[in-house]
mmCIF file of C-alpha atoms in Angstrom:
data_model
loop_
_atom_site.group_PDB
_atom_site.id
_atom_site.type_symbol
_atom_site.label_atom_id
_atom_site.label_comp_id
_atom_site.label_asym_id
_atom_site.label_seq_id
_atom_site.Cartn_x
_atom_site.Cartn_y
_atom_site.Cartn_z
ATOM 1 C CA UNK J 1 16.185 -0.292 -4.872
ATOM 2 C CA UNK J 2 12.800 1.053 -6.359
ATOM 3 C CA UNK J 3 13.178 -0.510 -9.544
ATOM 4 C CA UNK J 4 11.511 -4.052 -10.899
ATOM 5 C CA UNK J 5 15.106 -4.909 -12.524
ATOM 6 C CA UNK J 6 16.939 -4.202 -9.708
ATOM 7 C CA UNK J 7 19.236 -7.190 -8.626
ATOM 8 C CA UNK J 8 21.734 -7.183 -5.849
ATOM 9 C CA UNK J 9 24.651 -9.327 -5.613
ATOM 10 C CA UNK J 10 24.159 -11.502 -1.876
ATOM 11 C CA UNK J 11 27.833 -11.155 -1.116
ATOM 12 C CA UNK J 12 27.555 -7.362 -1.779
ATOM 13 C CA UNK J 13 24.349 -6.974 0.776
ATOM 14 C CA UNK J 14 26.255 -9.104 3.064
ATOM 15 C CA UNK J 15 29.333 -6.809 2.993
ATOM 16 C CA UNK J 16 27.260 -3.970 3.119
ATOM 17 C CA UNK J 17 25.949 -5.823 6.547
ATOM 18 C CA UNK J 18 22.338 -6.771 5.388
ATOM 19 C CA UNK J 19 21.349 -10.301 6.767
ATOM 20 C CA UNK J 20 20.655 -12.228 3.598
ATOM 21 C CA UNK J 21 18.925 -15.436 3.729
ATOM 22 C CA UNK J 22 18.741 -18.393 0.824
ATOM 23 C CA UNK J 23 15.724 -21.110 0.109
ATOM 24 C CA UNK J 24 14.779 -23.547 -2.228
ATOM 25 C CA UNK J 25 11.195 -23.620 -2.764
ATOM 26 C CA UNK J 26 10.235 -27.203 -3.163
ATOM 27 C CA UNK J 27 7.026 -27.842 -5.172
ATOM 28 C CA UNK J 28 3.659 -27.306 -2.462
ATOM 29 C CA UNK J 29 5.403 -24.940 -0.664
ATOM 30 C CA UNK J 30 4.794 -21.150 -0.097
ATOM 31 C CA UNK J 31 7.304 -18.629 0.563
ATOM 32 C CA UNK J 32 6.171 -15.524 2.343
ATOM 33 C CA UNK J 33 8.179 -12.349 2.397
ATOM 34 C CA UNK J 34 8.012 -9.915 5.458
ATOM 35 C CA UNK J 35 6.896 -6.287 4.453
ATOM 36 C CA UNK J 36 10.428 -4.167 3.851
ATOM 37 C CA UNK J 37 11.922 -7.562 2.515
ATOM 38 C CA UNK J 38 13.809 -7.344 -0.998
ATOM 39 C CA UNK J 39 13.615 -10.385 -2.564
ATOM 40 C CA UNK J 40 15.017 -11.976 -5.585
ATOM 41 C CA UNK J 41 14.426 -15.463 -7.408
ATOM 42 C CA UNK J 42 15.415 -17.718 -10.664
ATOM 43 C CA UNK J 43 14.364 -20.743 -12.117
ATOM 44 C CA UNK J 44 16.693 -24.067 -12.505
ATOM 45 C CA UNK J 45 14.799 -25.232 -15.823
ATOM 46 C CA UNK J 46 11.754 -25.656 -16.372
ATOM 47 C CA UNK J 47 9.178 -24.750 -14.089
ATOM 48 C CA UNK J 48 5.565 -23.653 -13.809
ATOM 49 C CA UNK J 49 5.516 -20.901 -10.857
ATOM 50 C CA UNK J 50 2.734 -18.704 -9.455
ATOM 51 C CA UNK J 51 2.740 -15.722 -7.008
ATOM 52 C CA UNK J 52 -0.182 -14.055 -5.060
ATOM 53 C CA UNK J 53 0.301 -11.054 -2.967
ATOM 54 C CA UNK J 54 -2.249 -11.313 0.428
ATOM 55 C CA UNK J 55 -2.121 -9.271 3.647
ATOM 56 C CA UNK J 56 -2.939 -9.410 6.744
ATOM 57 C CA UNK J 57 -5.045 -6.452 8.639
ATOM 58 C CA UNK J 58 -1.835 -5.979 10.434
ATOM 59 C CA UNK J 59 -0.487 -5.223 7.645
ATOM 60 C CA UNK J 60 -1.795 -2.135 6.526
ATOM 61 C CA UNK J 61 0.273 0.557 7.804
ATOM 62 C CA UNK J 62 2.914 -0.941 5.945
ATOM 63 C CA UNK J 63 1.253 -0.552 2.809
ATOM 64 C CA UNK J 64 0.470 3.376 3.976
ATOM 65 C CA UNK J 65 4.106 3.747 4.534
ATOM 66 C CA UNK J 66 4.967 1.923 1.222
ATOM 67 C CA UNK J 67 2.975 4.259 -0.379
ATOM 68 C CA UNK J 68 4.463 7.541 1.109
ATOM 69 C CA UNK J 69 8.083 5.855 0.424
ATOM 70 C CA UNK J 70 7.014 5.496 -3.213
ATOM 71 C CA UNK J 71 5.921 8.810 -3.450
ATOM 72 C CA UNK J 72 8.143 10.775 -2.195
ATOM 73 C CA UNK J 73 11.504 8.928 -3.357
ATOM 74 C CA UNK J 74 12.640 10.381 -6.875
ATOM 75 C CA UNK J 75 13.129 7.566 -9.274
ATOM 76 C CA UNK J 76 10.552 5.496 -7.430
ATOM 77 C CA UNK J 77 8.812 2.924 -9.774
ATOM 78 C CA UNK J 78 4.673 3.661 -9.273
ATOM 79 C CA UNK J 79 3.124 1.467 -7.170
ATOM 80 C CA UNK J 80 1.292 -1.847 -8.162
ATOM 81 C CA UNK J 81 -1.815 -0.957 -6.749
ATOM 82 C CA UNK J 82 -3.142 2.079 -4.625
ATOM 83 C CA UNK J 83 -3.613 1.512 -1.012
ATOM 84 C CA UNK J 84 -6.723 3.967 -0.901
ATOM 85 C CA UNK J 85 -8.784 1.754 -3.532
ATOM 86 C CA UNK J 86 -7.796 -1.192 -1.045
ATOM 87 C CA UNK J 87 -8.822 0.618 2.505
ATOM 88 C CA UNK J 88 -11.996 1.912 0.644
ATOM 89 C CA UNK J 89 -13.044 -1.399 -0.783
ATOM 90 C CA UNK J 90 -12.733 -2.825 2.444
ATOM 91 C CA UNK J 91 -14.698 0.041 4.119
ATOM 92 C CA UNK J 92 -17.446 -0.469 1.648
ATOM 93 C CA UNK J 93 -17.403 -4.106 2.389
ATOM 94 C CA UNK J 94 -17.089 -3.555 6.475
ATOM 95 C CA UNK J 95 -20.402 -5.310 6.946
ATOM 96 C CA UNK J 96 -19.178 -8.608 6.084
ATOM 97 C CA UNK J 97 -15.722 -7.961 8.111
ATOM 98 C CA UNK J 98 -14.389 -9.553 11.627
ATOM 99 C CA UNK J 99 -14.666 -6.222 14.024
ATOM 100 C CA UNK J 100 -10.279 -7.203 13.912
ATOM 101 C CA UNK J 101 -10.236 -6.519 10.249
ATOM 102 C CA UNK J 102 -12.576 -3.653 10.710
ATOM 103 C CA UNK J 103 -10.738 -1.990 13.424
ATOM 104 C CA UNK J 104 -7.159 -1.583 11.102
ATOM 105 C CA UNK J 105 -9.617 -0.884 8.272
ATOM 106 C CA UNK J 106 -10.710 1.851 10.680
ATOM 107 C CA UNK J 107 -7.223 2.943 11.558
ATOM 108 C CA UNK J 108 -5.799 3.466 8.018
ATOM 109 C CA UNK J 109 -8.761 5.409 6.847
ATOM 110 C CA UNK J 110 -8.585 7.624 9.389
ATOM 111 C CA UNK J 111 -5.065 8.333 8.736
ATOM 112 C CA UNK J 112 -5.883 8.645 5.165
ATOM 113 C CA UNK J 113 -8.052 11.255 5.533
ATOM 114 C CA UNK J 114 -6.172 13.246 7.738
ATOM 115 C CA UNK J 115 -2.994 13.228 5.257
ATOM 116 C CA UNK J 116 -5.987 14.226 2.371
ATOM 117 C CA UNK J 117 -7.087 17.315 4.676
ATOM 118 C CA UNK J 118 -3.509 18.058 5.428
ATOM 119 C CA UNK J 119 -2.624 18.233 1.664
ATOM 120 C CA UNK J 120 -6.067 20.318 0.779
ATOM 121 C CA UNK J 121 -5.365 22.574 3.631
ATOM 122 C CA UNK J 122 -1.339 22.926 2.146
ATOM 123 C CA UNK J 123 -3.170 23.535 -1.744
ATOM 124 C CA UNK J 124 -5.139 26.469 -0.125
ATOM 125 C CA UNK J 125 -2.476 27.914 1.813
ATOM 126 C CA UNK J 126 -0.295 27.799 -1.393
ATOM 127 C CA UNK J 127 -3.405 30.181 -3.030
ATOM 128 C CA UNK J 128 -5.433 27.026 -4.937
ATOM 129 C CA UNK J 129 -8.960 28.465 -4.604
ATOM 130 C CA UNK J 130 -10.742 25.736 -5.355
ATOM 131 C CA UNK J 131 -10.676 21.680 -5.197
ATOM 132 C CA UNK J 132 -13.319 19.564 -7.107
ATOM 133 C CA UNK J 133 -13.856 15.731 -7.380
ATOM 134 C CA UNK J 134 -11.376 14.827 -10.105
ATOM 135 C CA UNK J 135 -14.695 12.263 -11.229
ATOM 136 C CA UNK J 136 -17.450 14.014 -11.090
ATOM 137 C CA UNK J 137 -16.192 17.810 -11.171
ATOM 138 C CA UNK J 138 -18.003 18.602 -7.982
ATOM 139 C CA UNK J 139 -16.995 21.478 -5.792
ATOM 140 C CA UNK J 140 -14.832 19.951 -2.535
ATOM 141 C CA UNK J 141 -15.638 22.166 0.189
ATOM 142 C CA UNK J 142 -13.120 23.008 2.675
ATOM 143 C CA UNK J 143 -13.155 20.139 5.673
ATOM 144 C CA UNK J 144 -15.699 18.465 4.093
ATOM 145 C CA UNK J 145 -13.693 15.081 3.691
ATOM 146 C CA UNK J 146 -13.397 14.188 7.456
ATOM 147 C CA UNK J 147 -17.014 15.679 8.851
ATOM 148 C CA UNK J 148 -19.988 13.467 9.582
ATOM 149 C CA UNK J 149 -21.881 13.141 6.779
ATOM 150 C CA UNK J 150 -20.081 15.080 4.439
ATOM 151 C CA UNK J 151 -19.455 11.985 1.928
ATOM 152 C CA UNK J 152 -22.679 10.535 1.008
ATOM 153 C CA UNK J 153 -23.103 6.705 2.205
ATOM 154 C CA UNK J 154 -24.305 3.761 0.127
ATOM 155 C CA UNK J 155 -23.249 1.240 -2.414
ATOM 156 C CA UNK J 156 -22.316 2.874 -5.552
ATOM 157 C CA UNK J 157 -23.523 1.004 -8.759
ATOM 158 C CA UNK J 158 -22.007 -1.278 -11.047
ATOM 159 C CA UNK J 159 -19.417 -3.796 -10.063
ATOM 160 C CA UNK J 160 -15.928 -3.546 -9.000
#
């Protein structure tokens, strides 16, 4: 169910006792699907047809366990965008956040950098001497990702 292609007869989900819904999206209307949600479309004719994907804060641990769902099923398609480049251009844009949006912002980047020390900590045990910034070929040192101070603060140049 990974896949971009994949298509699912509604009669076969149904016997297969997934609750399947139908709609016809009128023109002005938006259709939202839940996080977990497969969904499937088609045109009648012509049309002109646009989709946006927004979240909500609440969101966000969905996308985290998207992610590890993604990674760690075999066959999984790669995901459309990386939830760390989300959660850190948020954090880098925290000034200009409600303290709700900054508070799941928070959250998630606190779990993503305990999963990151988990997986260095696994890398060492498994004899990998050393870890360096894949961009700038920098020495990582060991428990350096989660201490106070130990990722240098600031705007970095250029735009995103």
């Amino acid at each position: 169910m990974y896949k971009m292609v994949t298509m699912v007869p509604p009669g076969e989900a149904v016997r297969a006792g997934v609750r399947v819904c139908r709609l016809l999206q009128k023109p002005g209307t938006f259709v939202v699907t839940w996080p977990r949600a497969y969904h499937a479309g088609f045109s009648h004719g012509v049309n002109c047809a646009e989709s946006s994907n927004f979240a909500t804060p609440d969101w966000l641990p969905w996308g985290r366990q998207s992610v590890e769902i993604f990674r760690t099923t075999r066959g999984a398609r790669l995901p459309c965008f990386t939830h760390e480049l989300l959660l850190t251009t948020l954090a880098r844009k925290a000034a200009t956040l409600s303290a709700h949006i900054s508070s799941w912002v928070e959250s998630e980047l606190r779990s993503l950098v305990r999963e990151e020390e988990r997986l260095h900590a696994a890398l060492r045990e498994r004899g990998v001497a050393a870890l360096v910034d894949a961009a700038s070929g920098a020495p990582l040192d060991a428990g350096a990702v989660g201490e106070e101070g130990g990722e240098e603060g600031g705007e970095e140049g250029g735009e995103e």
